[in-house]
Coordinates of C-alpha atoms in Angstrom, one line a residue:
X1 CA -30.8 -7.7 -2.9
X2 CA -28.2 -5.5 -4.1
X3 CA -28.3 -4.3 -7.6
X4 CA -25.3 -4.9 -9.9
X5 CA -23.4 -1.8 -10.6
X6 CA -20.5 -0.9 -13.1
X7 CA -17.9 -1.3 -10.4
X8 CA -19.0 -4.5 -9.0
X9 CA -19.3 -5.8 -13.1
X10 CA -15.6 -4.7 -13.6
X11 CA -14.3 -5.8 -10.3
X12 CA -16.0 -8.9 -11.4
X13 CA -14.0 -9.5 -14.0
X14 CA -10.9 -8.1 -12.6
X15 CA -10.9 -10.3 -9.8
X16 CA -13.0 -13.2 -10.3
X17 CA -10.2 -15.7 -11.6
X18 CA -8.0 -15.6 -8.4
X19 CA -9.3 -18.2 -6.7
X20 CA -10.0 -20.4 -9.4
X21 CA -9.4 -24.2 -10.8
X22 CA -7.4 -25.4 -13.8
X23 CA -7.8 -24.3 -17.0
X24 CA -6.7 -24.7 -20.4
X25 CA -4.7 -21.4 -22.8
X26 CA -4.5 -21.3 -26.6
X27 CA -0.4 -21.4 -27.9
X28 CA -1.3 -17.7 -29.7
X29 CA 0.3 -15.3 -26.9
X30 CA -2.8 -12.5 -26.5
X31 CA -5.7 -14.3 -27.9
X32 CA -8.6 -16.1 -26.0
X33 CA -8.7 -20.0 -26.4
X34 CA -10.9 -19.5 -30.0
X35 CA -7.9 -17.5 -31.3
X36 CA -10.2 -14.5 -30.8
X37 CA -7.8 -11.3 -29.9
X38 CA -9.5 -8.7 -27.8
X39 CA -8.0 -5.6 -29.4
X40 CA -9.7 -6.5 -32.5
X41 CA -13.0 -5.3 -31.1
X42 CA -11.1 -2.1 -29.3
X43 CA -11.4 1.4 -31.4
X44 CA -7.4 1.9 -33.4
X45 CA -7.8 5.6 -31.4
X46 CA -7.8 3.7 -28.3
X47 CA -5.7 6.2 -26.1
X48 CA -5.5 4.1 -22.3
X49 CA -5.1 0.5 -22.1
X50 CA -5.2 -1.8 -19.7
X51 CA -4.7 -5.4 -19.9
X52 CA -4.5 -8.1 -17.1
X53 CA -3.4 -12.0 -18.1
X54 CA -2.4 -15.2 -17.0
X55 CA -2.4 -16.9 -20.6
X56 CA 1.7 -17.5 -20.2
X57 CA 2.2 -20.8 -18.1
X58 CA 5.4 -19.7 -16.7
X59 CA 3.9 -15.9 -15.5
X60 CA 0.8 -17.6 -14.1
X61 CA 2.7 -20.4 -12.3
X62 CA 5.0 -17.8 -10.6
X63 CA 1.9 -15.6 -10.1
X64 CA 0.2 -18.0 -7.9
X65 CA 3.4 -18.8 -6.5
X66 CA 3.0 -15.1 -5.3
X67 CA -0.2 -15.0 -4.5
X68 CA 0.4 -18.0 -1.9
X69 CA 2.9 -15.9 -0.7
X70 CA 0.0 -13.4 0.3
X71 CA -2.5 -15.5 0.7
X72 CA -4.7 -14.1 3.8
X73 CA -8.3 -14.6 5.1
X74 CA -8.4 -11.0 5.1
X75 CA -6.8 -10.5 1.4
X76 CA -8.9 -8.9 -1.6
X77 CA -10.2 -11.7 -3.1
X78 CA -11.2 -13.8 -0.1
X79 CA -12.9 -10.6 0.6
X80 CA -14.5 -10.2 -2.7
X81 CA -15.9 -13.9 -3.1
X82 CA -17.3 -13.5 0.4
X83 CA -18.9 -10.8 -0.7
X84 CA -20.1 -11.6 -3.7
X85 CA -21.7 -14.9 -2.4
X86 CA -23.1 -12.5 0.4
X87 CA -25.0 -10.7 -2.5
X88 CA -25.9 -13.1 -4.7
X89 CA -27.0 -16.3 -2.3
X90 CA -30.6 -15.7 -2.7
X91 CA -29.9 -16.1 -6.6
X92 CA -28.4 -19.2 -5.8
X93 CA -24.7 -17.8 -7.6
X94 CA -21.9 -18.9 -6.2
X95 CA -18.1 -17.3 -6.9
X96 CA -16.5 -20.7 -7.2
X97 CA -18.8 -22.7 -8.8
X98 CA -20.6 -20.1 -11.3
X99 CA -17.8 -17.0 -12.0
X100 CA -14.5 -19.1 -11.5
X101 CA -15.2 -22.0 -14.4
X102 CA -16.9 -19.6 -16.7
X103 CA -13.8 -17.1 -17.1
X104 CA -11.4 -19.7 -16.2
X105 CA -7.9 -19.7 -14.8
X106 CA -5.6 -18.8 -17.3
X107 CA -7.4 -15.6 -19.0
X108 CA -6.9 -12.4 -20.4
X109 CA -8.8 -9.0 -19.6
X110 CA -8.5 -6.0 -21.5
X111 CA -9.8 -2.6 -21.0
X112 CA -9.6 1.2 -23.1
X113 CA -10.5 4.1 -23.0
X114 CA -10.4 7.1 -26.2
X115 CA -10.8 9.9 -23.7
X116 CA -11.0 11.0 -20.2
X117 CA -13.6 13.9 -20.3
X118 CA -16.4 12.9 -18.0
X119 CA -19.0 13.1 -20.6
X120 CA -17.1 11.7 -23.1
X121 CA -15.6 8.8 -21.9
X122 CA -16.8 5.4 -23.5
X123 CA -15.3 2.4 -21.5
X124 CA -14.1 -0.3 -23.9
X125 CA -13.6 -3.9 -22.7
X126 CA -12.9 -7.2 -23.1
X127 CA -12.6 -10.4 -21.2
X128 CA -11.5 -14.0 -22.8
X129 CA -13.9 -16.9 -21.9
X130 CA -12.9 -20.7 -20.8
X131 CA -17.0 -21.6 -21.1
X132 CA -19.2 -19.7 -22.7
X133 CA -22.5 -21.2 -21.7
X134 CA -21.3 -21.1 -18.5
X135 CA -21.2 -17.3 -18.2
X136 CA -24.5 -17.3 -20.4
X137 CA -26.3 -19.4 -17.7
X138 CA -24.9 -16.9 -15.0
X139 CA -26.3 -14.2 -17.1
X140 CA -29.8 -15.6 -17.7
X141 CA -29.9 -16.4 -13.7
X142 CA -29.1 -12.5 -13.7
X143 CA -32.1 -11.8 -16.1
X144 CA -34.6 -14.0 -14.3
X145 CA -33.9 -12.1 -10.9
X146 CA -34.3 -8.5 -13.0
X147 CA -30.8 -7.8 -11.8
X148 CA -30.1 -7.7 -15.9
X149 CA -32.6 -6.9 -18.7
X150 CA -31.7 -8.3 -22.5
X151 CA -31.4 -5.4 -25.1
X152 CA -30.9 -5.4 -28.7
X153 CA -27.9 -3.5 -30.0
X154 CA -26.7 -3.7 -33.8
X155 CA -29.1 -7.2 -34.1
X156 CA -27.0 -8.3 -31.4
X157 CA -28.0 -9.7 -27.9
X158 CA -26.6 -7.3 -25.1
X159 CA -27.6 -7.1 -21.4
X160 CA -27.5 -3.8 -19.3
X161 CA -28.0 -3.6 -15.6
X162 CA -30.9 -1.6 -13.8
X163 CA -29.1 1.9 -13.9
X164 CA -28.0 1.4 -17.6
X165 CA -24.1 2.5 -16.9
X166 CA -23.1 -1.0 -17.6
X167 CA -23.6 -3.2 -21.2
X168 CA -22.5 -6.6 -22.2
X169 CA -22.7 -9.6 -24.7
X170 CA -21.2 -12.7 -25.4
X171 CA -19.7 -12.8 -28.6
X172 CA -17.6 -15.8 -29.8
X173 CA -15.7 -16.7 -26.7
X174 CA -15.4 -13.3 -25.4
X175 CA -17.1 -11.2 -23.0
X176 CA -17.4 -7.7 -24.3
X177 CA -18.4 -4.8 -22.3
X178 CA -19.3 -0.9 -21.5
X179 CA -20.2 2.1 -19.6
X180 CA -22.2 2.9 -22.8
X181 CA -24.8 1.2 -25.6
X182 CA -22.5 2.7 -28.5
X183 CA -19.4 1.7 -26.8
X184 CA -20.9 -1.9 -26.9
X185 CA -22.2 -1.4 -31.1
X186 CA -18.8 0.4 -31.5
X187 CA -17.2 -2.8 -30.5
X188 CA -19.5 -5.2 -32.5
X189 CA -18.9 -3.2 -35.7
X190 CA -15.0 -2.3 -35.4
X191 CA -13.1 -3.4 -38.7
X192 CA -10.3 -5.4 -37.2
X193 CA -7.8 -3.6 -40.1
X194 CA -9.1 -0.4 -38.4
X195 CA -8.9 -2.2 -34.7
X196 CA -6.1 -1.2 -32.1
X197 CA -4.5 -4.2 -33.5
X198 CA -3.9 -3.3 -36.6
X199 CA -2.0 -0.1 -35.0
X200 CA 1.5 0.2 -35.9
X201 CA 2.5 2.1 -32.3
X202 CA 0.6 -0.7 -30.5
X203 CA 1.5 -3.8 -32.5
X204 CA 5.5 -2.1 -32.1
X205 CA 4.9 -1.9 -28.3
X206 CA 3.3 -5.5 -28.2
X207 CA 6.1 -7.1 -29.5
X208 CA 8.6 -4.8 -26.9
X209 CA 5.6 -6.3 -24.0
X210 CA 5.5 -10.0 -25.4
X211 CA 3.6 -12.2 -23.1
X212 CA 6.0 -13.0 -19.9
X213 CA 3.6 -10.2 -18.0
X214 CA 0.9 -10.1 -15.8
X215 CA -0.1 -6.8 -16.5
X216 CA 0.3 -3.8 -18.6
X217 CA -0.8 -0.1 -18.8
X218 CA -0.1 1.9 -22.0
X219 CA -0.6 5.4 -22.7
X220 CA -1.0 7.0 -26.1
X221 CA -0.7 10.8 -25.8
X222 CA -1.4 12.1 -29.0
X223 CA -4.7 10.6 -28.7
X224 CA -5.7 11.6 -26.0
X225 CA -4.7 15.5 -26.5
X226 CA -8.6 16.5 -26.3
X227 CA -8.9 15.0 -22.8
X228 CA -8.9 17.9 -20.5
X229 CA -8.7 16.2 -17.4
X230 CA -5.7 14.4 -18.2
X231 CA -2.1 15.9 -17.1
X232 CA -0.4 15.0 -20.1
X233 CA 2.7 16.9 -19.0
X234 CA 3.2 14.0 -15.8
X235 CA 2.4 11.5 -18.1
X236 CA 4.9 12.3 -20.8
X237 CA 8.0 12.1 -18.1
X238 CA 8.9 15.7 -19.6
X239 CA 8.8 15.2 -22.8
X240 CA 6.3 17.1 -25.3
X241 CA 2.9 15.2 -25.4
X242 CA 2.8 16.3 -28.9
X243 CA 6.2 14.3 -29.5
X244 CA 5.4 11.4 -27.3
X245 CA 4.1 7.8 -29.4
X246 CA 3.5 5.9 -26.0
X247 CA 4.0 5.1 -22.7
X248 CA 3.9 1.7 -21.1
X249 CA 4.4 0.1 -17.6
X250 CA 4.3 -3.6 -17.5
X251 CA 4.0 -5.9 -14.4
X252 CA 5.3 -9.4 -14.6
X253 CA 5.6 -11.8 -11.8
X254 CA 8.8 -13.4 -10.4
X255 CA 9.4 -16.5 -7.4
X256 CA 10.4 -13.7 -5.0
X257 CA 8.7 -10.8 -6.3
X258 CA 7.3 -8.2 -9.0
X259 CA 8.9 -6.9 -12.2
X260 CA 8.5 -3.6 -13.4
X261 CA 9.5 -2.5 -17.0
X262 CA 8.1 0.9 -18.2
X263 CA 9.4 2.4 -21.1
X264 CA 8.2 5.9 -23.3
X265 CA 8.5 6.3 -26.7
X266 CA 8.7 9.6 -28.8
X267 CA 7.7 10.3 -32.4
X268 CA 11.5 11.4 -33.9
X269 CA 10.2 13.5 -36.4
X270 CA 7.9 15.9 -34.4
X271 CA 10.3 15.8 -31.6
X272 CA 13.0 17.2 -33.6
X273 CA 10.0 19.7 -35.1
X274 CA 9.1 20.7 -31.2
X275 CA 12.9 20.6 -29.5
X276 CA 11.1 17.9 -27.0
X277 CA 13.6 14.9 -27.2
X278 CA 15.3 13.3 -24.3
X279 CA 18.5 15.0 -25.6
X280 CA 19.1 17.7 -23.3
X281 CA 18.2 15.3 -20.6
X282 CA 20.9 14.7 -17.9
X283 CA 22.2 11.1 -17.9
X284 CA 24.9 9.0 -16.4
X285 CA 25.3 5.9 -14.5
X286 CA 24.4 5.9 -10.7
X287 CA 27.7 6.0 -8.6
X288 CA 26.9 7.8 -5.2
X289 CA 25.0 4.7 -4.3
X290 CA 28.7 3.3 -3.7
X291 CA 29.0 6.0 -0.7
X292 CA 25.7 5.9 1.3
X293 CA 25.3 4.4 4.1
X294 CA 23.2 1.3 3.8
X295 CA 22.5 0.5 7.7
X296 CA 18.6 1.7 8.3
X297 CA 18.1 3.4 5.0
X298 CA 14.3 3.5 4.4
X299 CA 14.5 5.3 1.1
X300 CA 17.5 6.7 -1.3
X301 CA 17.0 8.5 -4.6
X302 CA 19.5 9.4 -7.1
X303 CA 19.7 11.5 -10.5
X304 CA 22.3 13.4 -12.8
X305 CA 22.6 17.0 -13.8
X306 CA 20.5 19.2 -11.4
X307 CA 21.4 22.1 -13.0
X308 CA 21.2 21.0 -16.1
X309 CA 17.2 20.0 -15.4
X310 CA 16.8 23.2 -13.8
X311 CA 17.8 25.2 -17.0
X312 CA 15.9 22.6 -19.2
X313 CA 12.8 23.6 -17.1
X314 CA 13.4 27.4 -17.6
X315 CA 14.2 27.1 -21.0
X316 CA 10.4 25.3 -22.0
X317 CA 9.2 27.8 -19.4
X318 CA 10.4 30.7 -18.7
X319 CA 8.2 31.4 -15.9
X320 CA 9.3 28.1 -13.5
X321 CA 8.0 28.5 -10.2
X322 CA 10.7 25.9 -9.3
X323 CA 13.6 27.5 -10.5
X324 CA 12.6 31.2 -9.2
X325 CA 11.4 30.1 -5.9
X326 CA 14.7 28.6 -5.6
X327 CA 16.8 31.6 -7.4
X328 CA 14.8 33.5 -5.0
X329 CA 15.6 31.6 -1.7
X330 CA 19.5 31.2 -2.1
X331 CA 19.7 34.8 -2.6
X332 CA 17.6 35.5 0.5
X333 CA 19.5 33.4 2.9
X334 CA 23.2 32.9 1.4
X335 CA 23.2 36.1 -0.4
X336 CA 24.6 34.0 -3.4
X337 CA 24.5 34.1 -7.5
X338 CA 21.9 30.7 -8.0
X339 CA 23.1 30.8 -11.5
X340 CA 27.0 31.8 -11.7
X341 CA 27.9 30.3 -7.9
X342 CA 25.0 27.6 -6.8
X343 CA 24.0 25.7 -9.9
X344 CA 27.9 25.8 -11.0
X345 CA 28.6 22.7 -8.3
X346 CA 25.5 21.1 -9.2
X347 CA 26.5 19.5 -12.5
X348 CA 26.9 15.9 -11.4
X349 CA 25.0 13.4 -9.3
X350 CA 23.0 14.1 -6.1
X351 CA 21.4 12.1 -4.1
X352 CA 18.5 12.2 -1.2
X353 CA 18.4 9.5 1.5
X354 CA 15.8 8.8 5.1
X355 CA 17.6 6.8 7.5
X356 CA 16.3 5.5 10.5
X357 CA 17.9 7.3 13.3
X358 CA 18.0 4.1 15.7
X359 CA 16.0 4.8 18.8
X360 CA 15.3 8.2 17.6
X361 CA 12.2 9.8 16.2
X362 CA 13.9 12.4 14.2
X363 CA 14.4 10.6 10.7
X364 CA 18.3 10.7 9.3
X365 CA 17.6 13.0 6.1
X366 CA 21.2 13.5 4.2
X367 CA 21.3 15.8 1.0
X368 CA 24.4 14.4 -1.1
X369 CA 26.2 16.2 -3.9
X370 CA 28.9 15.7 -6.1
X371 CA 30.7 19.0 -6.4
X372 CA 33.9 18.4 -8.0
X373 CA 32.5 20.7 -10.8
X374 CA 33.3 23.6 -8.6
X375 CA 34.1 22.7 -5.2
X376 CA 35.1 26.3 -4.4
X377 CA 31.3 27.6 -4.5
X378 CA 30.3 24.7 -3.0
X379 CA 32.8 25.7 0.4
X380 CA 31.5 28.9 -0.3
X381 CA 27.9 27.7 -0.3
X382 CA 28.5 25.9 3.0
X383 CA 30.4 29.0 4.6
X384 CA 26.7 30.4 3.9
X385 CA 25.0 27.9 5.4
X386 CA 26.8 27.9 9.0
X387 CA 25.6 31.5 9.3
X388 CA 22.5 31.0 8.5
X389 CA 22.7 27.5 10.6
X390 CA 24.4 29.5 13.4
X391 CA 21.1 31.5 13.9
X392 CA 18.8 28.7 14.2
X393 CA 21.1 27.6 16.9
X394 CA 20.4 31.1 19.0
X395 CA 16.9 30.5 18.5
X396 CA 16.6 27.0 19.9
X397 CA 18.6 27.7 23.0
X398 CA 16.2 30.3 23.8
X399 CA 13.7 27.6 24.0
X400 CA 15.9 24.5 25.1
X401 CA 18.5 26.0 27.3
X402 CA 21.7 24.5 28.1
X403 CA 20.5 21.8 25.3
X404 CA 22.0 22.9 22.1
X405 CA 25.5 23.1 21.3
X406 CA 28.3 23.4 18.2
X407 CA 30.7 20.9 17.5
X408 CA 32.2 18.3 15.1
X409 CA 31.3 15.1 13.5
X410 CA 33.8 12.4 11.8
X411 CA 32.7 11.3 8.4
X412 CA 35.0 9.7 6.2
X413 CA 38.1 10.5 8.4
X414 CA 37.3 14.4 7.7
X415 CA 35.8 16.2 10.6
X416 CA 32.3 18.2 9.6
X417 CA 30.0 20.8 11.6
X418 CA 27.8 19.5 13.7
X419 CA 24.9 21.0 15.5
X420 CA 24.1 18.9 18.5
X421 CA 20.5 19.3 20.4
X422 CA 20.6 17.0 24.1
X423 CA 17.6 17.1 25.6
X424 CA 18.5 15.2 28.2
X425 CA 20.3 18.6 29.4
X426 CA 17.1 20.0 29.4
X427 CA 15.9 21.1 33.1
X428 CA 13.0 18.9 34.2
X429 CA 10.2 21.0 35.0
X430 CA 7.4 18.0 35.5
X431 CA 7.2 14.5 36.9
X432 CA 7.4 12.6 33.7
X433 CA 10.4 12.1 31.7
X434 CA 10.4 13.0 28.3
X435 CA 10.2 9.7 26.4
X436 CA 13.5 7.8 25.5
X437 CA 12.5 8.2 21.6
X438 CA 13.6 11.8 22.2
X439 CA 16.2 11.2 24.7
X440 CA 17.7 8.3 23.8
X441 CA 20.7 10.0 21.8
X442 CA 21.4 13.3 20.7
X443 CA 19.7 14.8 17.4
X444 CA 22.4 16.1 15.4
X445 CA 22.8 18.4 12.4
X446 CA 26.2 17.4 9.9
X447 CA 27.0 19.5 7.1
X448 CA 30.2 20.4 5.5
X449 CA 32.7 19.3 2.3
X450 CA 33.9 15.5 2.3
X451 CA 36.6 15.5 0.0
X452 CA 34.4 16.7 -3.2
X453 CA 31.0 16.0 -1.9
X454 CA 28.7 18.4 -0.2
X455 CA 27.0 16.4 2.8
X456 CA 23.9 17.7 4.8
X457 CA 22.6 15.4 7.4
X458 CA 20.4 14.6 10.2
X459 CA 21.3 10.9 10.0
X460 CA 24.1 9.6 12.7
X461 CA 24.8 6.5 10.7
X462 CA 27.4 8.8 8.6
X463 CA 29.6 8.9 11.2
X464 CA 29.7 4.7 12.1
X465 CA 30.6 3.9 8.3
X466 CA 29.8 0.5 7.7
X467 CA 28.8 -1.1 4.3
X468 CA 27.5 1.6 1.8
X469 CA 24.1 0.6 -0.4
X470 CA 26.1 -1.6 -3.2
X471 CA 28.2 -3.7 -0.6
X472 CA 24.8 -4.3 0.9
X473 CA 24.2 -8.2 -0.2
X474 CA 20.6 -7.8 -0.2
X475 CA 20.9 -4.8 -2.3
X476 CA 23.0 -7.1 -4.8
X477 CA 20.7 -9.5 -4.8
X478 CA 17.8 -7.0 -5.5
X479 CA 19.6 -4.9 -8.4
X480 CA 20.8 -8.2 -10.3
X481 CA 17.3 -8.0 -11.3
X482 CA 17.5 -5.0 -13.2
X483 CA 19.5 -6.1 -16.0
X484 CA 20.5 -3.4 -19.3
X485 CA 19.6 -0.1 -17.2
X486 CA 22.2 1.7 -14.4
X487 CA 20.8 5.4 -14.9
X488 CA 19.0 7.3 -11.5
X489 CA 18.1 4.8 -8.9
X490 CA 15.3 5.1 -6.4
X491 CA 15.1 2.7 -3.3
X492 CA 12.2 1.9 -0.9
X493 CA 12.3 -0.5 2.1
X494 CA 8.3 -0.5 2.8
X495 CA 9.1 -2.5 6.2
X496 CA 11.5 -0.1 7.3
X497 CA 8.8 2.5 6.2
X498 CA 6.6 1.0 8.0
X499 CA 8.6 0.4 11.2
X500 CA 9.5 4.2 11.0
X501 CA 5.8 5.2 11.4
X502 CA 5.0 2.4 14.0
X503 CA 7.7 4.2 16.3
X504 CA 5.9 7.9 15.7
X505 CA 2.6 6.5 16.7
X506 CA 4.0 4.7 19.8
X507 CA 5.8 8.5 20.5
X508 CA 2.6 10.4 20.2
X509 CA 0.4 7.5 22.6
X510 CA 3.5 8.3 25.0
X511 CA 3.0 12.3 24.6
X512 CA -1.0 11.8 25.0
X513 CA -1.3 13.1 21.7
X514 CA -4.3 11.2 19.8
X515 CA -3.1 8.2 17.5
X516 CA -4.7 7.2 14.5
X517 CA -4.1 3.4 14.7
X518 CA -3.0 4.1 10.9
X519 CA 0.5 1.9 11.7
X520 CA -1.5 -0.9 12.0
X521 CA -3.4 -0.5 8.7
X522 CA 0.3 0.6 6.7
X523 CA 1.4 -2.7 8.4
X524 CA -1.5 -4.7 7.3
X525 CA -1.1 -3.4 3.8
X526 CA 3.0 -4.0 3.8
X527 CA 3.6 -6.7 5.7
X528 CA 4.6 -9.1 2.4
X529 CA 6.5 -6.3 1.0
X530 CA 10.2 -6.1 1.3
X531 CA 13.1 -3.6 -0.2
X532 CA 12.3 -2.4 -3.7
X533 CA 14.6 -0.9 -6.2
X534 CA 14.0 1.2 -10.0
X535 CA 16.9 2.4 -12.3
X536 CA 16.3 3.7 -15.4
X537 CA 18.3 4.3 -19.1
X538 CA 17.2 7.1 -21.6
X539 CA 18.7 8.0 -25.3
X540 CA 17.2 10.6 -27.6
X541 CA 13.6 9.1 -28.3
X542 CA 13.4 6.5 -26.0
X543 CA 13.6 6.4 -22.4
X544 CA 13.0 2.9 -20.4
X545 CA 13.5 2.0 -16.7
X546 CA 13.5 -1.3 -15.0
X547 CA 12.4 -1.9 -11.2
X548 CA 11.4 -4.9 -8.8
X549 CA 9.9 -5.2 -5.9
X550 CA 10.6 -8.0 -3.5
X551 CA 7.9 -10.1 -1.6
X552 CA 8.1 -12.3 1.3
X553 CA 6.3 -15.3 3.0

């Protein structure tokens, strides 16, 4: 018999409520059906959160509307019932019957943490019950088999498994639990006036959270400034940690997909104090989006104000590897000023993009600028790069004779560089063709000036034209859903993505290289997952961005 561990307890109550039948929800938005609220019990220092719920009809009915959507034999929580009734037949347990009714189906799971320093951190967490006699008779089943042993803790009944890393009780109609016996007394003593509850910065982002969601995750840097293991400086999304009040990303479900809203929050008063506002961060509204090519695009990213990050960056540290490894590598190869005659024409927006070459293996990477700032740098930046791109050509035609040549390309009705490599002009030295995925069409290299836009390419769909990313209709239809925010703009086509790596893999069985058979697993994983989309919005203290993520039958 397996022994019950702290992961299989959490997963437990992660997970057990997926499968399960109706149940009933209380009309108070976070509390369990008693009117009990979880946070009560968590420490007011709390410093990670983590709450999962269904207790809003309209989340959970598009939730499982989701989840039939995904619904596999071979999906998580088939897979975890199975197991569990694997583990726990001899105890006569059963998923459905035993886990499902006592936690119900509309339910709310919380869990905290104060710190992240191995031997520190206290697990905090908390799990609304629909039938709490129920989960007591699963418990005592548990005790009977020595799987749990009851333990006193504060004149309280508690439970803790056979390696004592996991404690529970039942108290009113909640199920509270830890990694530790003190985090479980901390819990049964917290004064809810002193709970997480009763914090201002929580109960401010509660209310900014309501209860349309699924999910939510919420940092709290400041409290967590002793925890050495975290990297406070990725978490605060460049903004001092000192400054920052909170952090939150919240899932909520929709018909055709996931929601994301994640929003930080800063302290205005020590941000001032610490020169750490989102003041001097570049913003404007995406509009190079308008000009790519939406044909094949597997993923497209776009920001503001390059060079105004860039000097942000060396101002808070004047020691950025970024900015001197790339001061350093324009002056090696273009011989240029980064400061006074590269960052000049790097004011505006700019944007990275992967197409899908059609039959080709080589993915379409374009580098897109705006350089209307100072478009005569950015001529004389390109003037650089044809040397330097000249070179590589003498290089290649050492190795691929007769294959490489110099040339044009039309984008835009303006004629550009190109850089053309033909292997089918390659002399055929054995008895096998090369395969069509590098023969099929001509791998080409674009750069050059497009009226005032700076365009380096691998991608052939540049010179075809068709509809650009916003005449895209399914593009419309996926950014409608990010309503109030049209900063930045990241975009992911996870089929696309996954269609991509399928066509490497097939290359490398044709080569007689050795194939991982990871395609398959990416598809596996994927294959419910359509286009996604994330813009963002950002003022002096705040900063919030919006994304969704669409999911098919």
């Amino acid at each position: 018999m397996k022994k019950i561990t702290r992961i299989l307890l959490v997963s437990l109550l992660a997970f057990s409520v997926l499968l399960s039948a109706c149940g009933k929800k209380t009309d108070f938005e976070h509390a369990s059906l008693g009117g009990n609220i979880p946070e009560e019990y968590m420490p007011g220092d709390t410093g990670i959160l983590v709450s999962v719920s269904l207790l809003d009809d309209d989340q959970f009915e598009k939730a499982r509307i989701l989840q039939d959507k995904m619904d596999s034999e071979n999906s998580f929580p088939m897979t975890f019932a199975e197991s569990f009734n694997s583990s726990f037949r001899d105890l006569n347990l059963d998923f459905e019957k035993d886990l499902v009714p006592a936690f119900g189906e509309q339910y709310r799971m919380v869990f905290g943490l104060k710190s992240l320093d191995e031997n520190d951190a206290i697990l905090y967490g908390v799990a609304t019950l629909a039938d709490t006699a129920k989960m007591q008779s699963v418990i005592d089943t548990l005790v009977e088999n020595d799987e749990l042993k009851e333990k006193k803790l504060s004149q309280k009944d508690a439970y803790v498994n056979k390696s004592e890393d996991f404690y529970m009780a039942i108290v009113k109609d909640l199920l509270l639990f830890s990694n530790k016996p003190d985090g479980l007394v901390e819990m049964f003593e917290q004064n809810a006036k002193q709970s997480l509850w009763a914090d201002d910065v929580y109960k401010k982002d509660i209310d900014k959270i309501g209860n349309d969601q699924v999910a939510y995750v919420a940092f709290y840097p400041m409290k967590l400034e002793g925890s050495e293991e975290l990297p406070l400086d990725s978490l605060t999304m460049g903004g001092d940690s000192g400054a920052m009040n909170s952090q939150v990303l919240v899932l909520r479900a929709a018909e055709n997909g996931i929601a994301f809203d994640g929003y930080a929050s800063m302290d205005k008063e020590k941000a001032d104090d610490l020169d750490a506002s989102f003041a001097n961060v570049p913003k404007e509204q995406a509009y190079l989006y308008k000009e790519v090519p939406a044909e094949d695009l597997i993923v497209y990213g776009e920001s503001y104000g390059l060079k105004q990050t860039l000097e942000n960056g060396k101002k808070v540290n004047p020691e950025n590897v970024i900015y001197d490894g790339l001061e350093r590598m324009v002056r090696n190869y273009t011989a240029m000023d980064f400061e006074d005659e590269v960052l000049t024409f790097m004011d505006k927006g700019y944007a990275l993009s992967i197409h899908k070459n059609s039959e080709g293996v080589l993915p379409g990477l374009s580098i897109y600028f705006d350089v209307s700032g100072d478009k005569d740098n950015a001529e004389k930046f390109v003037d650089k790069l044809d040397g330097q791109f000249t070179g590589l050509m003498t290089l290649l035609e050492m190795s691929l004779p007769g294959a490489v040549s110099k040339g044009t390309a039309e984008v835009n009705g303006q004629e550009l560089t190109a850089i053309v490599v033909d292997l089918n002009a390659v002399p055929r030295t054995g008895p096998a063709p090369l395969p069509t995925a590098l023969t099929g069409e001509p791998m080409k290299l674009i750069y050059g000036i497009v009226e005032d836009r700076l365009l380096v390419t691998t991608a052939n769909i540049w010179e075809d034209g068709g509809d650009t990313l916003a005449e895209n209709s399914e593009f419309k239809d996926l950014k409608a859903n990010l309503e109030g925010v049209d900063e930045g703009m990241f975009y992911l086509d996870l089929n696309k993505l996954v269609s991509y790596y399928e066509s490497l893999e097939a290359l490398r069985e044709q080569l007689g290289l050795e194939t991982t058979g990871s395609s398959q697993e990416l598809s596996d994983m994927f294959e419910n997952f359509g286009p996604g989309v994330a813009m963002g919005d950002t003022n002096d203290y705040e900063i919030q961005f919006k994304g969704f993520l669409t999911i098919k039958e």
